[in-house]
Short mmCIF file of the C-alpha atoms (twelve columns), coordinates in Angstrom:
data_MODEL
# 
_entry.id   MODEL 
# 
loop_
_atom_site.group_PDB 
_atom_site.id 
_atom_site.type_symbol 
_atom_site.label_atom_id 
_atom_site.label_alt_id 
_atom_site.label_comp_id 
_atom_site.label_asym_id 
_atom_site.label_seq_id 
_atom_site.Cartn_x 
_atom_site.Cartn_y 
_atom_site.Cartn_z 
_atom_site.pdbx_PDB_model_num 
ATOM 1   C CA . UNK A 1   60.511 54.746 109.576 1 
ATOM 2   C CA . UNK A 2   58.241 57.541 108.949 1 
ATOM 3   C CA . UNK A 3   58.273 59.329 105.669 1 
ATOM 4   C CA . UNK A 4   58.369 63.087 104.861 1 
ATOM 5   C CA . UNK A 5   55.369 64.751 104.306 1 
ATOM 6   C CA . UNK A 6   55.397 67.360 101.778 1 
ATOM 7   C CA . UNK A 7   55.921 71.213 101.927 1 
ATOM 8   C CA . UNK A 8   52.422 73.175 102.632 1 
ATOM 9   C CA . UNK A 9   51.499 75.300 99.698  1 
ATOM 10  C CA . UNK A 10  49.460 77.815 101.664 1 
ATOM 11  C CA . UNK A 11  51.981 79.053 104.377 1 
ATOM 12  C CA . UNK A 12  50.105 80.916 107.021 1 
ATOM 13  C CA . UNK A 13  50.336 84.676 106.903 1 
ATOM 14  C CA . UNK A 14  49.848 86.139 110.507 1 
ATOM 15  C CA . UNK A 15  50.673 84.393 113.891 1 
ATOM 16  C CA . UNK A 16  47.588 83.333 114.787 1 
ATOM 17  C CA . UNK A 17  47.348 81.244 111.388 1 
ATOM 18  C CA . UNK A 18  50.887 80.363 111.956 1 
ATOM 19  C CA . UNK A 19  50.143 79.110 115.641 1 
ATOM 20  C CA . UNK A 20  46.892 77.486 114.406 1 
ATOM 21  C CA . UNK A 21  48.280 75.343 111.964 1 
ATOM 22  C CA . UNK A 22  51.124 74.028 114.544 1 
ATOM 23  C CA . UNK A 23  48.886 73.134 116.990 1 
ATOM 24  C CA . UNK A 24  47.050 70.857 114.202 1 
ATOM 25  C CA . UNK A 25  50.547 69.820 113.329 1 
ATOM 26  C CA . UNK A 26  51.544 68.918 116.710 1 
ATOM 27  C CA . UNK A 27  47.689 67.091 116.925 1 
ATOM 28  C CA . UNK A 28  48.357 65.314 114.724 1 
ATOM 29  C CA . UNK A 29  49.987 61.950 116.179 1 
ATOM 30  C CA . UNK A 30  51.581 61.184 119.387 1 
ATOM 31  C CA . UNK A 31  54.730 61.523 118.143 1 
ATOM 32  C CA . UNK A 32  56.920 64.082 120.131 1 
ATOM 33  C CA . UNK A 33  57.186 67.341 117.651 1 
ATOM 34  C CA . UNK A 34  60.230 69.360 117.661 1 
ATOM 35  C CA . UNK A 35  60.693 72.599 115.316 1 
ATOM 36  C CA . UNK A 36  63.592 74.564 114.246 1 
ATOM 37  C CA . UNK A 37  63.733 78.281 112.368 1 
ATOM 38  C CA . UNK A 38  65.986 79.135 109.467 1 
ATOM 39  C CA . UNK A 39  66.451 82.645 108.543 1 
ATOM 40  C CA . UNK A 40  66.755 81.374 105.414 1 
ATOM 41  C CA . UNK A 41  64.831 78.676 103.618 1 
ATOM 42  C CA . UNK A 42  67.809 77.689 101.076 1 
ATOM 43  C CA . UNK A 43  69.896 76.422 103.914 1 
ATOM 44  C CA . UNK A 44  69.968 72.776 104.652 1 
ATOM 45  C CA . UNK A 45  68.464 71.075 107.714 1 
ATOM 46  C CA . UNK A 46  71.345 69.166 108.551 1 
ATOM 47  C CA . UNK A 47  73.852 69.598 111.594 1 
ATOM 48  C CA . UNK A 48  76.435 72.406 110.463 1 
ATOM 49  C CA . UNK A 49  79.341 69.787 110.274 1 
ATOM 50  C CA . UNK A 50  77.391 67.669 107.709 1 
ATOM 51  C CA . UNK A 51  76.652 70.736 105.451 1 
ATOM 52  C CA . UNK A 52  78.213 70.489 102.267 1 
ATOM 53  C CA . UNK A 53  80.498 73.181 102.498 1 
ATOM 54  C CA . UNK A 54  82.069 72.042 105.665 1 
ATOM 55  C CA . UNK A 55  83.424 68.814 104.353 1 
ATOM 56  C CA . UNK A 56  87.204 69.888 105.715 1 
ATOM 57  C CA . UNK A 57  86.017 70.466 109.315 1 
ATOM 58  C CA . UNK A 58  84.268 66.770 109.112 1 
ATOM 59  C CA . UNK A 59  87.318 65.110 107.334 1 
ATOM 60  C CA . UNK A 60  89.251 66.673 110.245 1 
ATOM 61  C CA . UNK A 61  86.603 66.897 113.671 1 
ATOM 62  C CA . UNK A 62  88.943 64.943 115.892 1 
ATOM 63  C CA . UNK A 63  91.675 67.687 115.625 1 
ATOM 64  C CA . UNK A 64  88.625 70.350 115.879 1 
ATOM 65  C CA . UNK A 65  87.150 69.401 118.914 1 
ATOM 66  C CA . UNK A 66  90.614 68.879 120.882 1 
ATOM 67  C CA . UNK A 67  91.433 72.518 119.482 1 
ATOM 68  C CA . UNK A 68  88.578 74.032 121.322 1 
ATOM 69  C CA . UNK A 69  89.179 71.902 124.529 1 
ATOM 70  C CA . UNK A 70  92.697 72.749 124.524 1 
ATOM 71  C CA . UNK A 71  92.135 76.323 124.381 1 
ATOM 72  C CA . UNK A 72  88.938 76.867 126.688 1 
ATOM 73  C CA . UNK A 73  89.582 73.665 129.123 1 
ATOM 74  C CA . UNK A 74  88.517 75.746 132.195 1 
ATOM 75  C CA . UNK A 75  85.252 76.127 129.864 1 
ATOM 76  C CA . UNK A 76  84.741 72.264 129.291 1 
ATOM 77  C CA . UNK A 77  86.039 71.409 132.926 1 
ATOM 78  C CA . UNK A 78  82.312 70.663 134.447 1 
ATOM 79  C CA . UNK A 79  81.474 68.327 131.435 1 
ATOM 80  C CA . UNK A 80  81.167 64.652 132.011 1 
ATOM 81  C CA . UNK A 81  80.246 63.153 128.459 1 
ATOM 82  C CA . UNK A 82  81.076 63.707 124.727 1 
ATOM 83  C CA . UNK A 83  77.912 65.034 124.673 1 
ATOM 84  C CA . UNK A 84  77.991 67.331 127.071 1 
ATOM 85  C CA . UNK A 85  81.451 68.859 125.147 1 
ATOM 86  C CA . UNK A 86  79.216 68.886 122.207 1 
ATOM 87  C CA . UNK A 87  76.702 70.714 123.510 1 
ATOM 88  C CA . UNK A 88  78.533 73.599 124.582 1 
ATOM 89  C CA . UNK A 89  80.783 73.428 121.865 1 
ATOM 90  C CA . UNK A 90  78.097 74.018 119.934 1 
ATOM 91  C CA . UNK A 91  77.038 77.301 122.076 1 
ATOM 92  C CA . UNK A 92  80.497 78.326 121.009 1 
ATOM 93  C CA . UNK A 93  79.604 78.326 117.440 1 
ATOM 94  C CA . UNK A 94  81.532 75.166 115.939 1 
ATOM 95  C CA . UNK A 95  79.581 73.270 113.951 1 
ATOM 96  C CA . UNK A 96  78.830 69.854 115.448 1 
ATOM 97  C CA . UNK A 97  77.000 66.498 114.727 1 
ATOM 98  C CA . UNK A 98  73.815 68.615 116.906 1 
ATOM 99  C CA . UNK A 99  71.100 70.278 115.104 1 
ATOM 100 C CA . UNK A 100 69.215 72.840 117.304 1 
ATOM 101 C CA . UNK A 101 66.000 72.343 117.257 1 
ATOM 102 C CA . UNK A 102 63.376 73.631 120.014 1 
ATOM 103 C CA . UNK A 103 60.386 72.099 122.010 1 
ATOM 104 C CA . UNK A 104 58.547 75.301 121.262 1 
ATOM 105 C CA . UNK A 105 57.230 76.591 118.106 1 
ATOM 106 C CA . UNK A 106 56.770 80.296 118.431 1 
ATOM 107 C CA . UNK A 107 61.174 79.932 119.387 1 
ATOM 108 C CA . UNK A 108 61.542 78.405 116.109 1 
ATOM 109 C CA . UNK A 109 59.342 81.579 114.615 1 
ATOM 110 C CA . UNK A 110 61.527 84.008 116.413 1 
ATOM 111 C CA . UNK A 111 64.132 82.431 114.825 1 
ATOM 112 C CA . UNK A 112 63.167 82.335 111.390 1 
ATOM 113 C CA . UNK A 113 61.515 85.799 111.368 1 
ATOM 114 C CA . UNK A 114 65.252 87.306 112.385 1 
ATOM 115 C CA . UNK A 115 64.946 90.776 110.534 1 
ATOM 116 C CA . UNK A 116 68.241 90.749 109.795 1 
ATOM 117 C CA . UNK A 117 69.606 90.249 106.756 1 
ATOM 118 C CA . UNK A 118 72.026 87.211 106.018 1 
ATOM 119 C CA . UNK A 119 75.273 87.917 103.952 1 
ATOM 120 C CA . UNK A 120 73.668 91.371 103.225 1 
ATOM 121 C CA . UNK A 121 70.628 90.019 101.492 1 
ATOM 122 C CA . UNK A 122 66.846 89.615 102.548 1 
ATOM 123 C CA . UNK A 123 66.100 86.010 102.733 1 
ATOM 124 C CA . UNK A 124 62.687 84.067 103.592 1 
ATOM 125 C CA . UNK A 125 62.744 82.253 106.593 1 
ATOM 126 C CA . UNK A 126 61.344 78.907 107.422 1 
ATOM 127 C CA . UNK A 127 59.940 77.466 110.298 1 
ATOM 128 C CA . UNK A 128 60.620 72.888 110.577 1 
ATOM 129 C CA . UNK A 129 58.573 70.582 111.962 1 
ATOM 130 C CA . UNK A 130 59.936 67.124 113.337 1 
ATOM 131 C CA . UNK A 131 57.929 64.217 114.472 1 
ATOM 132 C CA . UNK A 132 59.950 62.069 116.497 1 
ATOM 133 C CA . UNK A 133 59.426 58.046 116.841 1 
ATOM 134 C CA . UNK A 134 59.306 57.096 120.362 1 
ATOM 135 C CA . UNK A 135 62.372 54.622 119.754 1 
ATOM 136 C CA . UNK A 136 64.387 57.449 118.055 1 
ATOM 137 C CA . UNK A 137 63.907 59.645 121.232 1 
ATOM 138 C CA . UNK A 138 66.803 59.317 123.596 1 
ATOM 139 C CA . UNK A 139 67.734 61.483 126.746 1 
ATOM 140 C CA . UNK A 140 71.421 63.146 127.599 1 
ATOM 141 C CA . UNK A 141 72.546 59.950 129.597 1 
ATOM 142 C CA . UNK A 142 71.547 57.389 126.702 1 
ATOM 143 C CA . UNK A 143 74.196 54.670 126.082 1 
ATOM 144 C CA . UNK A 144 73.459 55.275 122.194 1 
ATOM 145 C CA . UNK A 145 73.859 59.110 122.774 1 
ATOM 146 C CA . UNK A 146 77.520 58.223 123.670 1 
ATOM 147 C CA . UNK A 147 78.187 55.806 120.897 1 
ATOM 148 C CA . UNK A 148 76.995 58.408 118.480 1 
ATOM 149 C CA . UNK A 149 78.729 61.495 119.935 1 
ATOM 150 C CA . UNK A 150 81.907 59.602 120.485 1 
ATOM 151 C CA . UNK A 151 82.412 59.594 116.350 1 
ATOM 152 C CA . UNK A 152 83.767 62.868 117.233 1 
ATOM 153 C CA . UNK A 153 86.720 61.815 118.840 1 
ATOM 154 C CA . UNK A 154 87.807 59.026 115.593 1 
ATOM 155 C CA . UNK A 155 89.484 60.322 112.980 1 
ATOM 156 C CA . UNK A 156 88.340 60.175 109.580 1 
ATOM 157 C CA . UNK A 157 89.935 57.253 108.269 1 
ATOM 158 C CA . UNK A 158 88.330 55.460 111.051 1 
ATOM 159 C CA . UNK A 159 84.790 56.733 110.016 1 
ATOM 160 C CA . UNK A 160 85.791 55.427 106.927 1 
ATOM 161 C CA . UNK A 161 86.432 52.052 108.147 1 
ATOM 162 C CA . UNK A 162 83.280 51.907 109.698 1 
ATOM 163 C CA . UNK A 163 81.108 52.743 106.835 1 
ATOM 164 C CA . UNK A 164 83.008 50.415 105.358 1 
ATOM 165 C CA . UNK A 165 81.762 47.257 107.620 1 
ATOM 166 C CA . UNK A 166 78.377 48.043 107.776 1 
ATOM 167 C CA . UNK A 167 77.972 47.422 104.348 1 
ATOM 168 C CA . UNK A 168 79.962 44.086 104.825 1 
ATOM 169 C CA . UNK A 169 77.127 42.922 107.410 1 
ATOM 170 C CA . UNK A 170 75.020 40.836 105.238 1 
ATOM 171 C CA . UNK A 171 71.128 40.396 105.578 1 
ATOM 172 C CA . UNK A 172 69.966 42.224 109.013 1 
ATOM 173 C CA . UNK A 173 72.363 44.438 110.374 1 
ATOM 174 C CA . UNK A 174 70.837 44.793 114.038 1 
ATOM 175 C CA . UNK A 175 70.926 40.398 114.257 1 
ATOM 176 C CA . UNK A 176 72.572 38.942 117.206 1 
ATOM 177 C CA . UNK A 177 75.009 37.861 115.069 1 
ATOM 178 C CA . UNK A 178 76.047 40.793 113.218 1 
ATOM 179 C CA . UNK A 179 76.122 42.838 116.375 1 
ATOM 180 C CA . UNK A 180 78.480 40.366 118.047 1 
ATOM 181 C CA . UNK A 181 80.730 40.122 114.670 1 
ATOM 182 C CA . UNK A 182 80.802 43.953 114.453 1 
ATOM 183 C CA . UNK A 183 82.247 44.853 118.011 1 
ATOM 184 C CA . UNK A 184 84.680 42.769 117.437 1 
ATOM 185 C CA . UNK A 185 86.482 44.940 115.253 1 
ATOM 186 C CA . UNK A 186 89.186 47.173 116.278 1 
ATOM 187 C CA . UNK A 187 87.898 50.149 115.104 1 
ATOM 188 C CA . UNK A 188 84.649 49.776 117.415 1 
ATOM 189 C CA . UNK A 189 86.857 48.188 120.345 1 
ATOM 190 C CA . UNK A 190 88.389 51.803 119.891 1 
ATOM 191 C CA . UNK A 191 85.513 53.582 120.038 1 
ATOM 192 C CA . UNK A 192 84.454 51.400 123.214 1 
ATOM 193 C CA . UNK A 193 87.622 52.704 124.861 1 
ATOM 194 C CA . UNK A 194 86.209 55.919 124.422 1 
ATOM 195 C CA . UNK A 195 82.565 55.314 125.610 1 
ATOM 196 C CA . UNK A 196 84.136 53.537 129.164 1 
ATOM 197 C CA . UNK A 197 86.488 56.550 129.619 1 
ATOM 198 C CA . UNK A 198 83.222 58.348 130.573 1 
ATOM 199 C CA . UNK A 199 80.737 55.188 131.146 1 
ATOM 200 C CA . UNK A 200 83.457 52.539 132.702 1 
ATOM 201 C CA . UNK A 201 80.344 50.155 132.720 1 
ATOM 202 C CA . UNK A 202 79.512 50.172 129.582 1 
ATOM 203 C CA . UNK A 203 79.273 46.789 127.552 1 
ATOM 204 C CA . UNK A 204 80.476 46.057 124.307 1 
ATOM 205 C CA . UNK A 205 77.316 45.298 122.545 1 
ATOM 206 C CA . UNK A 206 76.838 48.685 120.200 1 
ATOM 207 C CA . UNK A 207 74.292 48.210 117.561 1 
ATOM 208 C CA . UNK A 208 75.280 48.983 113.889 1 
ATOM 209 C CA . UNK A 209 72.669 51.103 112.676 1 
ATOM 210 C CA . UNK A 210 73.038 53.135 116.483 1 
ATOM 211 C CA . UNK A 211 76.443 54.724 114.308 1 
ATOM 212 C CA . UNK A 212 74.155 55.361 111.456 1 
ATOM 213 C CA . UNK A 213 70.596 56.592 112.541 1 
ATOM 214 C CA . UNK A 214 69.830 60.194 113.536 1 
ATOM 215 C CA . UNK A 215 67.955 60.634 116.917 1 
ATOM 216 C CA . UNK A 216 66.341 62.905 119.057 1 
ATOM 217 C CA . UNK A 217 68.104 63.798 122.285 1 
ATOM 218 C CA . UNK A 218 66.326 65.701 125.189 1 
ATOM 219 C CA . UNK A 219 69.787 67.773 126.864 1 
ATOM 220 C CA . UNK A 220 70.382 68.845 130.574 1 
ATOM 221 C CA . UNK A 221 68.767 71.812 130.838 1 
ATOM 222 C CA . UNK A 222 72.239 73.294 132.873 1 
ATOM 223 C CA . UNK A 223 72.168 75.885 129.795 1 
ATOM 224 C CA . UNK A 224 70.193 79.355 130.100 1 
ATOM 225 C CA . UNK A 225 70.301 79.360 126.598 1 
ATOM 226 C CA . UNK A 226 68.426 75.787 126.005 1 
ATOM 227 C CA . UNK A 227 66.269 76.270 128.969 1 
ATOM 228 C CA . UNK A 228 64.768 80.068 127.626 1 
ATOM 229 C CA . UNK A 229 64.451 78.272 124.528 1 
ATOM 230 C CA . UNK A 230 62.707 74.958 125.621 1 
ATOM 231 C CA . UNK A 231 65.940 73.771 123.760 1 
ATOM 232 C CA . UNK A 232 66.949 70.219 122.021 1 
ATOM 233 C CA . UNK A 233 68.784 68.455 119.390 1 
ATOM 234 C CA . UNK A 234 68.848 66.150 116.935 1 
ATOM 235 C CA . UNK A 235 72.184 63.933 116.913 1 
ATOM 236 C CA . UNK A 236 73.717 62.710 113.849 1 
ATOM 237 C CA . UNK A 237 75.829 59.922 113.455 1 
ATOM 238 C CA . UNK A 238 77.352 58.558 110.379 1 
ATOM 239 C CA . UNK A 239 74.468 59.124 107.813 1 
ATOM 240 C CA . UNK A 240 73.567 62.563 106.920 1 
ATOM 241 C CA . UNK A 241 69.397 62.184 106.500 1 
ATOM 242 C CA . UNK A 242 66.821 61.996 108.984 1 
ATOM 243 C CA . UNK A 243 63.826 59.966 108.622 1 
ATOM 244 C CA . UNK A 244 60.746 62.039 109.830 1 
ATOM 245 C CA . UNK A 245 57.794 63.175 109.453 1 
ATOM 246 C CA . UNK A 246 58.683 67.132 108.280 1 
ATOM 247 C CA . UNK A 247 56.136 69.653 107.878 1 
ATOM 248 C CA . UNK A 248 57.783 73.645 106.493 1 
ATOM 249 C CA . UNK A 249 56.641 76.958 107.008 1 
ATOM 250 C CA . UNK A 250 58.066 80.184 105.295 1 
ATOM 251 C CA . UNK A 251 56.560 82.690 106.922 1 
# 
């Protein structure tokens, strides 16, 4: 895993320092780079149902997301995947396992240089910068974009339960062994019902750390909004921290 680099202490002060130091950022390594603005700088970069004061909404996203569906279904008609519902459901505003994140810097400066003011106060923006692994970069049609997105449709207890096993699996988690011994399990053979009922070939072989392990997923670009933006996300399963190489601006 890569590690987090640390916070620059000399931010840059005019766009043409602030585009500058991203393209030495994105230089950098081959790594795909992502970024994502934050009107303010005290909010965390997590995906809004993970944020700390949404703990309800997690303990309760099953009964969310059919909410939404059951209310707009003409809305979610065209969608083929839990992702896909995700996706838009995020455009609606409810806060989702995604984290927005952009292919283009200067989006994620637009973003974080929003004048207006949030709750009624000035706040500094901040401009992210991700560096992706190549094996934590996964596209809209990824088996392990549907194991991950289909937490959304198990109730809590069953999150629960599978935190639970994972720390059961002794020594490597992603062996042969423990793989086999952990689909076996009827909370996964439930979430493999879900997978099939929108990938009926799908095999019952999901790695552990898959349910655990943030990744990188490029979207269709079917969106206006993610394709004006150069638009992606960042899709979080089970753990709420992302391994990466992060580089922040406040501009």
């Amino acid at each position: 895993m890569a590690k987090r680099s640390k916070t620059t202490s000399v931010p840059p002060r005019t766009l043409t320092d602030f585009i500058e130091a991203f393209a030495r950022y994105s230089s950098g390594s081959d790594y795909l780079k992502c970024f994502r603005g934050q009107q303010d700088s005290s909010w965390p970069n997590v995906a809004g149902i993970l944020r700390p004061d949404l703990k309800e909404l997690l303990e309760n996203e099953k009964r969310a997301v059919r909410e939404l569906i059951s209310v707009q279904p003409h809305e979610f008609a065209s969608d083929e995947t839990m992702f896909d519902e995700l996706v838009r459901m995020q455009h609606f505003g409810l806060p989702t396992r995604l984290l927005d994140v952009s292919l283009n810097a200067l989006v994620a400066l637009y973003f974080a240089t929003d004048p207006g003011a949030v709750g009624g106060k000035p706040s500094d923006g901040m401009v992210t910068a991700f560096a992706i692994q190549p094996e934590h970069e996964k596209w809209f049609d990824s088996d392990t974009v549907s194991c991950i997105a289909n937490l959304a449709n198990m109730t809590s207890e069953e999150k629960t339960e599978i935190n639970r096993l994972r720390k059961d699996l002794k020594g490597d988690i992603s062996s042969a062994s423990n793989i086999k011994k952990f689909n076996k399990y009827d909370v996964i053979q439930r979430l493999h019902q879900f997978i099939r009922s929108e990938k009926p070939y799908f095999q019952p072989i999901i790695n552990p750390i898959d349910l655990f392990v943030p990744y990188f997923v490029h979207p269709k670009m079917s969106n206006r909004r993610i394709l004006a933006q150069s638009g992606a996300f960042i899709l979080y399963g089970l753990k709420q921290t992302y391994h990466h190489f992060q580089c922040a601006y406040r501009p």
